[in-house]
């Protein structure tokens, strides 16, 4: 693929678009992403990311990575293959306890798991690196494939059976040190969802916390395709989920009133969770405090599904013509559409502008193919790149290019200089 660092000729892109939605796909996000050639469906709940889709996914991952690094995260990449011995210690190898396992076998018939989460593996690993209170706190994260035998997989890339998760685990001395980071993580999550363009519709949502804290928090984006129901206090910008809706304590804790809540469908794009000492005790992760006493490490876990975020963006922002990407996650900033061919003046003008844009560091997809204008515009709308620059007869003659905003449809005429200055 002849792709410079920031420019790509569409004639070199192997993916094709299609006019019709795939018949076997009910989720709007998957229908549009398949049509636009961003993803390929292997089978129910299993998707491949194609060049344009991978660009978007990596933009989302890049934003998450920046925010995790900003709060002190250290990135690792753990293996998918899971040792049953470690999971037996936490009691989660059992299929009755965890019902979404994919398991496999070595040639000698001994069992292995495909990781559905990484508390066990990372906690066991950290026993080699944490021994004193001076080693704490630590924040370790990764972008890693999770395998889950999900019962329902009808939400396209928002719920697949193999998916990348950003999972961060915090290791702290005690609940006080833990909570300090937990709040920072919540703010980092708000930054992430704002930066990818879903900040206005994403709510920090109180959920049940398991056995080590009263509540955990989900980040829920209001969206018809969501599988959850939440109850929102619009003024306070917080919500509660179904599990805790009837729990009077949640109202005491948050100062919200049940009567003011508005019900909505929502998608859980991320969550943060206090684990306490459940895994550190089970896997022998302890540290010596200042008095030399061995104490179990206090842990938290923090997940985000980049593909679920991507699917949610599609569900919220696409229109009847196709995808509409917020600038921060778009595969390219500009779709340069040439209506010229065979070295004519139009093509020369488009080639020149392409070179200028690439030179200026603009991420640009250049539709250099010889196709009908209508076909090109329809495809451009489907791809959803934020800004389309059209080079037709007029532009070649006058130097004024038609610039179309994908989200609003607004059209403006701009010179080369104006375009490059923007
Ligand atoms: P859900 O209730 O939707 O199944 P979960 O509670 O199982 O989510 P976690 O195990 O906490 O989710 O995973 C962390 C994040 O990973 C979720 O907030 C979501 O963004 C993402 N995620 C979870 N399951 C999937 C999936 N099957 N496909 C894509 N992303 C997922
Ligand atoms: Mg789940």
mmCIF file with all atom_site columns, C-alpha atoms and ligand atoms in Angstrom, residues 45 100 116-117 119 146 148 150 152 156-167 189 193 218-220 227-228 267-273 301-309, ligand 1:
data_model
loop_
_atom_site.group_PDB
_atom_site.id
_atom_site.type_symbol
_atom_site.label_atom_id
_atom_site.label_alt_id
_atom_site.label_comp_id
_atom_site.label_asym_id
_atom_site.label_entity_id
_atom_site.label_seq_id
_atom_site.pdbx_PDB_ins_code
_atom_site.Cartn_x
_atom_site.Cartn_y
_atom_site.Cartn_z
_atom_site.occupancy
_atom_site.B_iso_or_equiv
_atom_site.pdbx_formal_charge
_atom_site.auth_seq_id
_atom_site.auth_comp_id
_atom_site.auth_asym_id
_atom_site.auth_atom_id
_atom_site.pdbx_PDB_model_num
ATOM   1  C CA  . UNK A 1 45  ? -19.313 -11.526 16.952 1.00 0.00 ? 45  UNK A CA  1
ATOM   2  C CA  . UNK A 1 100 ? -17.591 -16.766 29.007 1.00 0.00 ? 100 UNK A CA  1
ATOM   3  C CA  . UNK A 1 116 ? -10.948 -12.690 29.164 1.00 0.00 ? 116 UNK A CA  1
ATOM   4  C CA  . UNK A 1 117 ? -9.345  -10.222 31.593 1.00 0.00 ? 117 UNK A CA  1
ATOM   5  C CA  . UNK A 1 119 ? -6.215  -9.484  36.976 1.00 0.00 ? 119 UNK A CA  1
ATOM   6  C CA  . UNK A 1 146 ? -9.726  -10.390 25.285 1.00 0.00 ? 146 UNK A CA  1
ATOM   7  C CA  . UNK A 1 148 ? -15.209 -13.887 25.645 1.00 0.00 ? 148 UNK A CA  1
ATOM   8  C CA  . UNK A 1 150 ? -20.552 -13.791 24.710 1.00 0.00 ? 150 UNK A CA  1
ATOM   9  C CA  . UNK A 1 152 ? -25.509 -12.403 22.490 1.00 0.00 ? 152 UNK A CA  1
ATOM   10 C CA  . UNK A 1 156 ? -21.599 -5.291  15.901 1.00 0.00 ? 156 UNK A CA  1
ATOM   11 C CA  . UNK A 1 157 ? -18.188 -4.142  17.127 1.00 0.00 ? 157 UNK A CA  1
ATOM   12 C CA  . UNK A 1 158 ? -19.756 -2.970  20.394 1.00 0.00 ? 158 UNK A CA  1
ATOM   13 C CA  . UNK A 1 159 ? -19.878 -6.582  21.604 1.00 0.00 ? 159 UNK A CA  1
ATOM   14 C CA  . UNK A 1 160 ? -17.574 -9.039  19.940 1.00 0.00 ? 160 UNK A CA  1
ATOM   15 C CA  . UNK A 1 161 ? -16.078 -12.334 21.052 1.00 0.00 ? 161 UNK A CA  1
ATOM   16 C CA  . UNK A 1 162 ? -12.526 -11.143 20.548 1.00 0.00 ? 162 UNK A CA  1
ATOM   17 C CA  . UNK A 1 163 ? -11.837 -7.499  21.275 1.00 0.00 ? 163 UNK A CA  1
ATOM   18 C CA  . UNK A 1 164 ? -9.079  -5.186  22.337 1.00 0.00 ? 164 UNK A CA  1
ATOM   19 C CA  . UNK A 1 165 ? -9.438  -3.862  25.839 1.00 0.00 ? 165 UNK A CA  1
ATOM   20 C CA  . UNK A 1 166 ? -7.465  -1.155  27.527 1.00 0.00 ? 166 UNK A CA  1
ATOM   21 C CA  . UNK A 1 167 ? -7.119  -2.606  30.965 1.00 0.00 ? 167 UNK A CA  1
ATOM   22 C CA  . UNK A 1 189 ? -11.874 8.772   31.462 1.00 0.00 ? 189 UNK A CA  1
ATOM   23 C CA  . UNK A 1 193 ? -14.668 10.438  26.135 1.00 0.00 ? 193 UNK A CA  1
ATOM   24 C CA  . UNK A 1 218 ? -19.402 2.776   34.622 1.00 0.00 ? 218 UNK A CA  1
ATOM   25 C CA  . UNK A 1 219 ? -19.046 5.328   31.884 1.00 0.00 ? 219 UNK A CA  1
ATOM   26 C CA  . UNK A 1 220 ? -22.284 5.070   29.982 1.00 0.00 ? 220 UNK A CA  1
ATOM   27 C CA  . UNK A 1 227 ? -27.675 -2.711  25.967 1.00 0.00 ? 227 UNK A CA  1
ATOM   28 C CA  . UNK A 1 228 ? -27.988 -1.065  29.381 1.00 0.00 ? 228 UNK A CA  1
ATOM   29 C CA  . UNK A 1 267 ? -23.697 1.676   26.161 1.00 0.00 ? 267 UNK A CA  1
ATOM   30 C CA  . UNK A 1 268 ? -21.022 1.025   28.757 1.00 0.00 ? 268 UNK A CA  1
ATOM   31 C CA  . UNK A 1 269 ? -17.878 2.384   27.117 1.00 0.00 ? 269 UNK A CA  1
ATOM   32 C CA  . UNK A 1 270 ? -15.680 2.017   30.180 1.00 0.00 ? 270 UNK A CA  1
ATOM   33 C CA  . UNK A 1 271 ? -15.616 1.245   33.852 1.00 0.00 ? 271 UNK A CA  1
ATOM   34 C CA  . UNK A 1 272 ? -13.506 1.680   36.951 1.00 0.00 ? 272 UNK A CA  1
ATOM   35 C CA  . UNK A 1 273 ? -13.610 -0.776  39.772 1.00 0.00 ? 273 UNK A CA  1
ATOM   36 C CA  . UNK A 1 301 ? -9.121  -2.199  37.639 1.00 0.00 ? 301 UNK A CA  1
ATOM   37 C CA  . UNK A 1 302 ? -10.022 0.202   34.870 1.00 0.00 ? 302 UNK A CA  1
ATOM   38 C CA  . UNK A 1 303 ? -11.342 -0.968  31.474 1.00 0.00 ? 303 UNK A CA  1
ATOM   39 C CA  . UNK A 1 304 ? -12.235 0.646   28.172 1.00 0.00 ? 304 UNK A CA  1
ATOM   40 C CA  . UNK A 1 305 ? -13.189 -1.099  24.928 1.00 0.00 ? 305 UNK A CA  1
ATOM   41 C CA  . UNK A 1 306 ? -11.795 0.980   22.027 1.00 0.00 ? 306 UNK A CA  1
ATOM   42 C CA  . UNK A 1 307 ? -13.965 -0.842  19.478 1.00 0.00 ? 307 UNK A CA  1
ATOM   43 C CA  . UNK A 1 308 ? -17.062 -0.359  21.594 1.00 0.00 ? 308 UNK A CA  1
ATOM   44 C CA  . UNK A 1 309 ? -16.189 3.347   21.698 1.00 0.00 ? 309 UNK A CA  1
HETATM 45 P P1  . LIG B 2 .   ? -20.709 -5.702  29.494 1.00 0.00 ? 1   LIG B P1  1
HETATM 46 O O1  . LIG B 2 .   ? -21.556 -5.615  30.734 1.00 0.00 ? 1   LIG B O1  1
HETATM 47 O O2  . LIG B 2 .   ? -21.140 -4.757  28.435 1.00 0.00 ? 1   LIG B O2  1
HETATM 48 O O3  . LIG B 2 .   ? -20.547 -7.110  29.014 1.00 0.00 ? 1   LIG B O3  1
HETATM 49 P P2  . LIG B 2 .   ? -18.390 -5.920  31.065 1.00 0.00 ? 1   LIG B P2  1
HETATM 50 O O4  . LIG B 2 .   ? -18.860 -5.506  32.403 1.00 0.00 ? 1   LIG B O4  1
HETATM 51 O O5  . LIG B 2 .   ? -18.248 -7.341  30.771 1.00 0.00 ? 1   LIG B O5  1
HETATM 52 O O6  . LIG B 2 .   ? -19.258 -5.204  29.940 1.00 0.00 ? 1   LIG B O6  1
HETATM 53 P P3  . LIG B 2 .   ? -15.610 -5.299  31.452 1.00 0.00 ? 1   LIG B P3  1
HETATM 54 O O7  . LIG B 2 .   ? -15.273 -6.691  31.651 1.00 0.00 ? 1   LIG B O7  1
HETATM 55 O O8  . LIG B 2 .   ? -15.495 -4.428  32.629 1.00 0.00 ? 1   LIG B O8  1
HETATM 56 O O9  . LIG B 2 .   ? -17.046 -5.144  30.767 1.00 0.00 ? 1   LIG B O9  1
HETATM 57 O O10 . LIG B 2 .   ? -14.768 -4.672  30.248 1.00 0.00 ? 1   LIG B O10 1
HETATM 58 C C1  . LIG B 2 .   ? -14.278 -3.338  30.226 1.00 0.00 ? 1   LIG B C1  1
HETATM 59 C C2  . LIG B 2 .   ? -14.725 -2.646  28.971 1.00 0.00 ? 1   LIG B C2  1
HETATM 60 O O11 . LIG B 2 .   ? -14.464 -3.443  27.810 1.00 0.00 ? 1   LIG B O11 1
HETATM 61 C C3  . LIG B 2 .   ? -16.217 -2.375  28.884 1.00 0.00 ? 1   LIG B C3  1
HETATM 62 O O12 . LIG B 2 .   ? -16.517 -1.176  29.557 1.00 0.00 ? 1   LIG B O12 1
HETATM 63 C C4  . LIG B 2 .   ? -16.445 -2.247  27.387 1.00 0.00 ? 1   LIG B C4  1
HETATM 64 O O13 . LIG B 2 .   ? -16.068 -0.953  26.927 1.00 0.00 ? 1   LIG B O13 1
HETATM 65 C C5  . LIG B 2 .   ? -15.454 -3.230  26.823 1.00 0.00 ? 1   LIG B C5  1
HETATM 66 N N1  . LIG B 2 .   ? -16.071 -4.525  26.480 1.00 0.00 ? 1   LIG B N1  1
HETATM 67 C C6  . LIG B 2 .   ? -16.544 -5.470  27.313 1.00 0.00 ? 1   LIG B C6  1
HETATM 68 N N2  . LIG B 2 .   ? -17.021 -6.524  26.647 1.00 0.00 ? 1   LIG B N2  1
HETATM 69 C C7  . LIG B 2 .   ? -16.838 -6.247  25.324 1.00 0.00 ? 1   LIG B C7  1
HETATM 70 C C8  . LIG B 2 .   ? -17.113 -6.945  24.120 1.00 0.00 ? 1   LIG B C8  1
HETATM 71 N N3  . LIG B 2 .   ? -17.653 -8.176  24.139 1.00 0.00 ? 1   LIG B N3  1
HETATM 72 N N4  . LIG B 2 .   ? -16.798 -6.351  22.936 1.00 0.00 ? 1   LIG B N4  1
HETATM 73 C C9  . LIG B 2 .   ? -16.230 -5.133  22.912 1.00 0.00 ? 1   LIG B C9  1
HETATM 74 N N5  . LIG B 2 .   ? -15.944 -4.414  24.015 1.00 0.00 ? 1   LIG B N5  1
HETATM 75 C C10 . LIG B 2 .   ? -16.235 -4.960  25.211 1.00 0.00 ? 1   LIG B C10 1
#
